[in-house]
Amino acid sequence: MSLPLATADNDIALWLGQQTEKSLLRFLTCGSVDDGKSTLIGRLLYDSQLVLDDQLASLKKESLNRIVGDEGIDFSLLVDGLAAEREQGITIDVAYRFFSTDKRKFIVADTPGHEQYTRNMATGASNADLALVLIDARKGVLTQTRRHSFILSLIGVKHVVLVVNKIDLVDYDQAVFDQIVADYRAFAEPLGFATLAAVPVSALRGDNILKASERTPWFTGSPLVPYLETIQVAEDRTAGRFRFPVQWVNRPNLDFRGFSGTVASGVVAVGDEVLIASSRKPAVVKNIVTMDGELQHAVAGQAVTLVLDREVDVSRGDMLSHAGETPEYSNQFQARIVWMSEEPAFPGRSYLLKLGSQMVPATITDLKFRTNVNTLEQTAATKVDLNEVATVTIATDKPIAFDPYTVNALTGGFILVDRISNGTLGAGTIEFGLRRAQNLTYQSFDVNRDVRAQMKGQTPRIIWFTGLSGSGKSSIANLLEKRLTAEGRHAYILDGDNVRHGLNKDLGFTEAARVENIRRVAEVARLMADAGLIVLVSFISPFEKERRLAREIAGDIDFSEVYVDTPLEVCEARDPKGLYKRARAGEIKNFTGIDSPFEPPSRSELTLHGAEEEPEVLAGQLYDWLKL
Amino acid sequence: MTPASLTHLQTLEAESIEILREVAASFERPVMMYSVGKDSSVLLHLARKAFFPSKIPFPLLHVNTTWKFREMISFRDAMAEKFGFDLISHTNPEGLANGINPFDHGSSRFTDIMKTQALRQALNAGQYDAAIGGARRDEEKSRAKERIFSHRNASHSWDPKNQRPELWRVFNTRLNPGESMRVFPISNWTELDVWTYIYSEDIELPTLYYAKPRPVVERSGTLIMVDDDRFRLEPGETPRHEMVRFRTLGDYPLTGAIRSDATTLPEIIMEMQASRTSEREGRLIDSDSVGSMEKKKQEGYF
């Protein structure tokens, strides 16, 4: 924190050398609203003399009408960056701050306290080695304290400092401090933090920040900053097994083909035999290329380009490791997920999963249980809502290389992305791979779809009708089936109502049940098409996501989405089953078009206008379009 | 031989390289903003390292307001020649035709037309889906909260309340049609990191960063260099030569110089360490009002 007095270039060089030799500690601050996180960070910046004159001047101007410390400054203004936050006086997003002392450089993630921003806290935690958990001395351990601590353990932050703030407001009372520490330790015991220290501070007044406060003579531990300067957190990633996720294939010309990436863990040396995860093929590292010259070794954290001794098929998303120390390579695993989207997670829905440089379609196949982040209690669930944590199994469309998250966060942490909005919906940490996926390969029989289709003299396909109840889907499907049958073709109608009487009679009408309903029907349609049939599916299927899921399940089978577009008024006037009347009377809940939306398809192969023509005409249009 | 663990700067360098490679691998039409300043110079150096022995696989874009320091333009062209990258220079043609300048139209209107709108034009014209910039989180409060991969909607604006969570180093690079990404590979660097890196890697900078006698006038407490004869002198005002340098480079009539004797990189670093003024203060555009940077970013300013 002192400025170098050096003037000669040699001394400067020495000082600059020291700057680059400093170690780096990334930590985050978390805790409940109003515990004073932003104030604490502002204090750290101020005390390490990082607040510059012009900032100080503008800060004093902004501090009028706010609660200030002895220095006349509201320190939280230093870090609460966004205009919305300044107005509301809360922190709504992760802010990154930088300060350094003589011993260390620090990157601080200031994370939000409000429950609805728990996802941002998880974000801040994902790159942190240590966490400061703030507690207001007047309030003690709160629900948010527990929630955040659980998320810290979920994300794998190993070191925690319990910062009991506003100790000045309880008259520096040791009994208050001791009670809070005891409460917290009791709760945090099962979370398995490697270290847990506690410090009584006043961020506003500076007690126990840089040096021991005279106002807490009973406190014998280390003040906050000296503790942060000395704690050893760097897990020796170079000691782990060698993992090299290939990020980019480096091919400047025909004579050079290298694989660029960052060593995720371990060490690799020229001459090492490595194994490619996807093909299990071996190769030897010939060169380790960087612009600064070739290296003999590359260690965890280094970004390099590896050249192998032979032509092997390696592309972005592949992972290199040493033989005998390979990562798991599977298309099924168990993981814990933190959900970060307003739209809940449902088993059966398709997402994009990104892990390192690998991106694959993935589905939550089983929701084992949800963990109550306040009590750590596990409960059964059918969906995962915003800010909830659940343990799930996930299946990916093709195998991916990974390690359990506790072994390597960089090869075991993933995000789930929405396939339509492309937003990040959730994050997950892999617990273990499920080996049964490797054993369960698809049986390939001699009699296959082509043979069966030939026998029937037709091309199997799925025609998926979507539209409101009463739009005419079933009538058109029925007419089409009659015509096909008359021509000697083999067709079959899967009707929404009929399926619910049998195969899906255990399913209700909640969103989770509807997803499962569609999934089962789509799977049955695929099996029938595989058996050689022309399958006509007549399902309201109101959601774009579910229709997309059906299309994905169909795989390489020809899939046509036919939208029977009939206005709600017309459907309601027809009301063949009296359902609209009952829905209007409130007897049926979640009825599409009444109190549940219908998302008009954006990618239907064909649209039929149900109000403009008779079903016979529409069926004829469809028949012509099919070009059978 | 046991390999050593990485230092702070090596860690930052490797992380930035990883980000640059992720852009090259994930986007169809990336572009890198090149402002010719020190942060851009570091970014250029990192990009050369990231793809070596390949050339930088995307073009560099310079938004030229026509009011840049003359040396910036010659330095820019020299760098393109030396390192063989693809350079695109764009000037807002309407702004040029209407003679938009910082004297008649004021700094905020000039900046909006010649920088913000010009940038949008260039990004739209090139149909770039990712634009790499040299912004750092330690520069300004709203930047401290921005993601490394920062999503922009079809009109290039940033929604600070709706940012994608960014965990570990798993970056969500997916876009819908018309949307784009701004990517900030040196987000986690501080100003001191940038300078020490320039020093240890011996990165070439425009001499404007180094002190030498330059013709300046003083305007409301800020020293402005008279870089060419378009500068409007007040009646009775004559430029005088003072030993000055610049902490940040931009449009010369809007960029404040500081009095300095620092003629070498170590001297600059020492001076910077001893100074008590943050670097953006020299940029006149930021001091309009509190939250002005955040507002500019929502409007599409880089």
GROMACS .gro file of C-alpha atoms in nm, chain A residues 87-350:
model
  264
   87GLU     CA    1  -3.145   0.512  -0.669
   88GLN     CA    2  -3.264   0.203  -0.485
   89GLY     CA    3  -2.964   0.185  -0.254
   90ILE     CA    4  -2.907  -0.184  -0.328
   91THR     CA    5  -2.659  -0.382  -0.529
   92ILE     CA    6  -2.822  -0.566  -0.817
   93ASP     CA    7  -2.533  -0.714  -1.005
   94VAL     CA    8  -2.189  -0.856  -0.951
   95ALA     CA    9  -1.935  -0.574  -0.951
   96TYR     CA   10  -1.568  -0.650  -0.984
   97ARG     CA   11  -1.321  -0.441  -0.788
   98PHE     CA   12  -0.946  -0.440  -0.776
   99PHE     CA   13  -0.703  -0.350  -0.505
  100SER     CA   14  -0.360  -0.454  -0.400
  101THR     CA   15  -0.135  -0.447  -0.099
  102ASP     CA   16   0.239  -0.500  -0.072
  103LYS     CA   17   0.182  -0.873  -0.057
  104ARG     CA   18  -0.109  -0.950  -0.286
  105LYS     CA   19  -0.337  -0.840  -0.564
  106PHE     CA   20  -0.706  -0.884  -0.505
  107ILE     CA   21  -1.003  -0.913  -0.738
  108VAL     CA   22  -1.325  -0.872  -0.545
  109ALA     CA   23  -1.665  -0.977  -0.670
  110ASP     CA   24  -1.928  -0.776  -0.487
  111THR     CA   25  -2.244  -0.981  -0.515
  112PRO     CA   26  -2.607  -0.893  -0.453
  113GLY     CA   27  -2.787  -0.969  -0.130
  114HIS     CA   28  -3.147  -0.988  -0.246
  115GLU     CA   29  -3.294  -1.333  -0.289
  116GLN     CA   30  -3.390  -1.270  -0.652
  117TYR     CA   31  -3.024  -1.213  -0.737
  118THR     CA   32  -2.895  -1.539  -0.592
  119ARG     CA   33  -2.794  -1.639  -0.944
  120ASN     CA   34  -2.558  -1.343  -0.956
  121MET     CA   35  -2.403  -1.459  -0.634
  122ALA     CA   36  -2.340  -1.800  -0.783
  123THR     CA   37  -2.179  -1.622  -1.077
  124GLY     CA   38  -1.945  -1.430  -0.847
  125ALA     CA   39  -1.863  -1.746  -0.653
  126SER     CA   40  -1.768  -1.946  -0.961
  127ASN     CA   41  -1.437  -1.765  -1.002
  128ALA     CA   42  -1.356  -1.706  -0.635
  129ASP     CA   43  -1.110  -1.884  -0.406
  130LEU     CA   44  -1.250  -1.735  -0.087
  131ALA     CA   45  -1.569  -1.576   0.036
  132LEU     CA   46  -1.640  -1.306   0.289
  133VAL     CA   47  -1.978  -1.384   0.443
  134LEU     CA   48  -2.110  -1.066   0.598
  135ILE     CA   49  -2.342  -1.063   0.894
  136ASP     CA   50  -2.502  -0.761   1.055
  137ALA     CA   51  -2.408  -0.791   1.425
  138ARG     CA   52  -2.753  -0.667   1.519
  139LYS     CA   53  -2.932  -0.932   1.316
  140GLY     CA   54  -2.721  -1.246   1.337
  141VAL     CA   55  -2.743  -1.542   1.097
  142LEU     CA   56  -3.030  -1.489   0.852
  143THR     CA   57  -3.196  -1.696   0.584
  144GLN     CA   58  -2.986  -1.523   0.318
  145THR     CA   59  -2.668  -1.606   0.510
  146ARG     CA   60  -2.764  -1.972   0.500
  147ARG     CA   61  -2.867  -1.959   0.134
  148HIS     CA   62  -2.543  -1.795   0.028
  149SER     CA   63  -2.328  -2.028   0.235
  150PHE     CA   64  -2.498  -2.327   0.077
  151ILE     CA   65  -2.437  -2.186  -0.270
  152LEU     CA   66  -2.072  -2.130  -0.179
  153SER     CA   67  -2.039  -2.496  -0.092
  154LEU     CA   68  -2.227  -2.594  -0.407
  155ILE     CA   69  -1.993  -2.388  -0.625
  156GLY     CA   70  -1.699  -2.524  -0.428
  157VAL     CA   71  -1.560  -2.217  -0.254
  158LYS     CA   72  -1.340  -2.376   0.011
  159HIS     CA   73  -1.241  -2.081   0.230
  160VAL     CA   74  -1.478  -1.861   0.423
  161VAL     CA   75  -1.430  -1.558   0.644
  162LEU     CA   76  -1.729  -1.468   0.858
  163VAL     CA   77  -1.728  -1.089   0.879
  164VAL     CA   78  -1.947  -0.973   1.165
  165ASN     CA   79  -2.007  -0.614   1.057
  166LYS     CA   80  -2.154  -0.313   1.237
  167ILE     CA   81  -1.995  -0.433   1.560
  168ASP     CA   82  -1.993  -0.066   1.664
  169LEU     CA   83  -2.373  -0.073   1.670
  170VAL     CA   84  -2.371  -0.345   1.940
  171ASP     CA   85  -2.116  -0.157   2.148
  172TYR     CA   86  -1.832  -0.391   2.051
  173ASP     CA   87  -1.991  -0.663   2.262
  174GLN     CA   88  -1.793  -0.989   2.260
  175ALA     CA   89  -2.095  -1.196   2.366
  176VAL     CA   90  -2.286  -1.090   2.053
  177PHE     CA   91  -1.991  -1.181   1.833
  178ASP     CA   92  -1.934  -1.518   2.001
  179GLN     CA   93  -2.301  -1.612   1.971
  180ILE     CA   94  -2.312  -1.531   1.598
  181VAL     CA   95  -1.994  -1.727   1.532
  182ALA     CA   96  -2.131  -2.026   1.725
  183ASP     CA   97  -2.461  -2.012   1.534
  184TYR     CA   98  -2.285  -1.994   1.202
  185ARG     CA   99  -2.041  -2.274   1.276
  186ALA     CA  100  -2.329  -2.502   1.374
  187PHE     CA  101  -2.502  -2.434   1.043
  188ALA     CA  102  -2.190  -2.445   0.823
  189GLU     CA  103  -2.051  -2.769   0.969
  190PRO     CA  104  -2.204  -2.998   0.701
  191LEU     CA  105  -2.101  -2.761   0.418
  192GLY     CA  106  -1.742  -2.874   0.447
  193PHE     CA  107  -1.544  -2.551   0.413
  194ALA     CA  108  -1.169  -2.608   0.441
  195THR     CA  109  -1.114  -2.298   0.654
  196LEU     CA  110  -1.354  -2.078   0.845
  197ALA     CA  111  -1.233  -1.765   1.025
  198ALA     CA  112  -1.439  -1.492   1.194
  199VAL     CA  113  -1.365  -1.121   1.238
  200PRO     CA  114  -1.566  -0.849   1.418
  201VAL     CA  115  -1.552  -0.531   1.208
  202SER     CA  116  -1.709  -0.195   1.146
  203ALA     CA  117  -1.669  -0.122   0.777
  204LEU     CA  118  -1.799   0.231   0.829
  205ARG     CA  119  -1.549   0.313   1.106
  206GLY     CA  120  -1.259   0.091   1.000
  207ASP     CA  121  -1.236  -0.143   1.300
  208ASN     CA  122  -1.027  -0.460   1.241
  209ILE     CA  123  -0.992  -0.390   0.872
  210LEU     CA  124  -0.623  -0.305   0.834
  211LYS     CA  125  -0.515  -0.351   1.193
  212ALA     CA  126  -0.650  -0.476   1.524
  213SER     CA  127  -0.901  -0.233   1.673
  214GLU     CA  128  -0.850  -0.097   2.021
  215ARG     CA  129  -1.223  -0.111   2.064
  216THR     CA  130  -1.224  -0.493   2.050
  217PRO     CA  131  -0.940  -0.587   2.285
  218TRP     CA  132  -1.109  -0.923   2.342
  219PHE     CA  133  -1.057  -1.021   1.977
  220THR     CA  134  -0.732  -1.212   1.938
  221GLY     CA  135  -0.764  -1.323   1.577
  222SER     CA  136  -0.619  -1.159   1.268
  223PRO     CA  137  -0.772  -0.837   1.132
  224LEU     CA  138  -0.932  -0.877   0.791
  225VAL     CA  139  -0.671  -0.748   0.544
  226PRO     CA  140  -0.368  -0.918   0.705
  227TYR     CA  141  -0.569  -1.241   0.703
  228LEU     CA  142  -0.652  -1.206   0.333
  229GLU     CA  143  -0.289  -1.127   0.254
  230THR     CA  144  -0.158  -1.444   0.408
  231ILE     CA  145  -0.417  -1.720   0.371
  232GLN     CA  146  -0.306  -1.995   0.136
  233VAL     CA  147  -0.586  -2.083  -0.100
  234ALA     CA  148  -0.419  -2.171  -0.427
  235GLU     CA  149  -0.495  -2.532  -0.486
  236ASP     CA  150  -0.209  -2.663  -0.682
  237ARG     CA  151  -0.382  -2.723  -1.010
  238THR     CA  152  -0.053  -2.823  -1.165
  239ALA     CA  153  -0.058  -3.128  -0.938
  240GLY     CA  154  -0.386  -3.250  -1.088
  241ARG     CA  155  -0.425  -3.473  -1.389
  242PHE     CA  156  -0.344  -3.320  -1.726
  243ARG     CA  157  -0.653  -3.183  -1.900
  244PHE     CA  158  -0.639  -2.984  -2.223
  245PRO     CA  159  -0.973  -2.882  -2.372
  246VAL     CA  160  -0.914  -2.797  -2.739
  247GLN     CA  161  -1.051  -2.452  -2.802
  248TRP     CA  162  -0.941  -2.366  -3.152
  249VAL     CA  163  -0.766  -2.553  -3.429
  250ASN     CA  164  -0.466  -2.347  -3.537
  251ARG     CA  165  -0.403  -2.398  -3.907
  252PRO     CA  166  -0.212  -2.111  -4.069
  253ASN     CA  167  -0.098  -2.321  -4.365
  254LEU     CA  168  -0.079  -2.680  -4.484
  255ASP     CA  169   0.245  -2.744  -4.294
  256PHE     CA  170   0.119  -2.653  -3.949
  257ARG     CA  171  -0.171  -2.796  -3.756
  258GLY     CA  172  -0.184  -2.714  -3.387
  259PHE     CA  173  -0.445  -2.732  -3.116
  260SER     CA  174  -0.488  -2.414  -2.915
  261GLY     CA  175  -0.628  -2.416  -2.564
  262THR     CA  176  -0.562  -2.349  -2.198
  263VAL     CA  177  -0.426  -2.624  -1.976
  264ALA     CA  178  -0.713  -2.682  -1.731
  265SER     CA  179  -0.503  -2.884  -1.487
  266GLY     CA  180  -0.178  -3.073  -1.460
  267VAL     CA  181   0.136  -3.046  -1.668
  268VAL     CA  182   0.223  -3.161  -2.019
  269ALA     CA  183   0.570  -3.199  -2.162
  270VAL     CA  184   0.711  -3.243  -2.510
  271GLY     CA  185   0.733  -3.617  -2.574
  272ASP     CA  186   0.430  -3.703  -2.357
  273GLU     CA  187   0.182  -3.949  -2.498
  274VAL     CA  188  -0.166  -3.805  -2.490
  275LEU     CA  189  -0.505  -3.958  -2.557
  276ILE     CA  190  -0.789  -3.790  -2.745
  277ALA     CA  191  -1.108  -3.828  -2.541
  278SER     CA  192  -1.354  -3.873  -2.830
  279SER     CA  193  -1.161  -4.126  -3.036
  280ARG     CA  194  -0.943  -4.279  -2.762
  281LYS     CA  195  -0.657  -4.251  -3.011
  282PRO     CA  196  -0.306  -4.180  -2.881
  283ALA     CA  197  -0.053  -3.927  -3.011
  284VAL     CA  198   0.272  -3.777  -2.886
  285VAL     CA  199   0.320  -3.407  -2.811
  286LYS     CA  200   0.577  -3.285  -3.062
  287ASN     CA  201   0.587  -2.912  -2.987
  288ILE     CA  202   0.439  -2.669  -2.739
  289VAL     CA  203   0.411  -2.349  -2.939
  290THR     CA  204   0.379  -1.992  -2.813
  291MET     CA  205   0.470  -1.659  -2.972
  292ASP     CA  206   0.745  -1.625  -2.711
  293GLY     CA  207   0.910  -1.944  -2.833
  294GLU     CA  208   0.858  -2.315  -2.792
  295LEU     CA  209   0.821  -2.456  -2.442
  296GLN     CA  210   0.927  -2.787  -2.295
  297HIS     CA  211   0.638  -2.789  -2.048
  298ALA     CA  212   0.300  -2.627  -2.020
  299VAL     CA  213   0.131  -2.601  -1.681
  300ALA     CA  214  -0.224  -2.544  -1.560
  301GLY     CA  215  -0.345  -2.199  -1.654
  302GLN     CA  216  -0.116  -2.154  -1.952
  303ALA     CA  217  -0.264  -2.082  -2.295
  304VAL     CA  218  -0.059  -2.271  -2.554
  305THR     CA  219  -0.079  -2.449  -2.887
  306LEU     CA  220   0.007  -2.819  -2.896
  307VAL     CA  221   0.139  -2.989  -3.208
  308LEU     CA  222   0.103  -3.367  -3.219
  309ASP     CA  223   0.331  -3.612  -3.396
  310ARG     CA  224   0.069  -3.764  -3.622
  311GLU     CA  225  -0.246  -3.685  -3.817
  312VAL     CA  226  -0.534  -3.742  -3.579
  313ASP     CA  227  -0.890  -3.624  -3.585
  314VAL     CA  228  -0.911  -3.352  -3.319
  315SER     CA  229  -1.150  -3.060  -3.322
  316ARG     CA  230  -1.286  -2.792  -3.089
  317GLY     CA  231  -1.451  -2.956  -2.790
  318ASP     CA  232  -1.212  -3.248  -2.776
  319MET     CA  233  -1.008  -3.305  -2.464
  320LEU     CA  234  -0.651  -3.430  -2.440
  321SER     CA  235  -0.521  -3.612  -2.135
  322HIS     CA  236  -0.246  -3.855  -2.045
  323ALA     CA  237  -0.318  -4.222  -2.116
  324GLY     CA  238  -0.441  -4.400  -1.803
  325GLU     CA  239  -0.561  -4.070  -1.656
  326THR     CA  240  -0.844  -4.000  -1.895
  327PRO     CA  241  -1.151  -3.792  -1.809
  328GLU     CA  242  -1.493  -3.951  -1.803
  329TYR     CA  243  -1.652  -3.976  -2.143
  330SER     CA  244  -2.023  -4.033  -2.126
  331ASN     CA  245  -2.361  -3.904  -2.236
  332GLN     CA  246  -2.522  -3.931  -1.893
  333PHE     CA  247  -2.427  -3.794  -1.557
  334GLN     CA  248  -2.565  -3.679  -1.227
  335ALA     CA  249  -2.528  -3.310  -1.143
  336ARG     CA  250  -2.648  -3.038  -0.914
  337ILE     CA  251  -2.802  -2.740  -1.088
  338VAL     CA  252  -2.876  -2.383  -0.977
  339TRP     CA  253  -3.165  -2.245  -1.179
  340MET     CA  254  -3.123  -1.886  -1.295
  341SER     CA  255  -3.426  -1.826  -1.514
  342GLU     CA  256  -3.782  -1.713  -1.452
  343GLU     CA  257  -3.892  -2.005  -1.664
  344PRO     CA  258  -3.863  -2.325  -1.456
  345ALA     CA  259  -3.656  -2.627  -1.555
  346PHE     CA  260  -3.854  -2.936  -1.649
  347PRO     CA  261  -3.739  -3.292  -1.703
  348GLY     CA  262  -3.779  -3.380  -2.069
  349ARG     CA  263  -3.705  -3.035  -2.208
  350SER     CA  264  -3.415  -2.991  -2.438
   0.00000   0.00000   0.00000
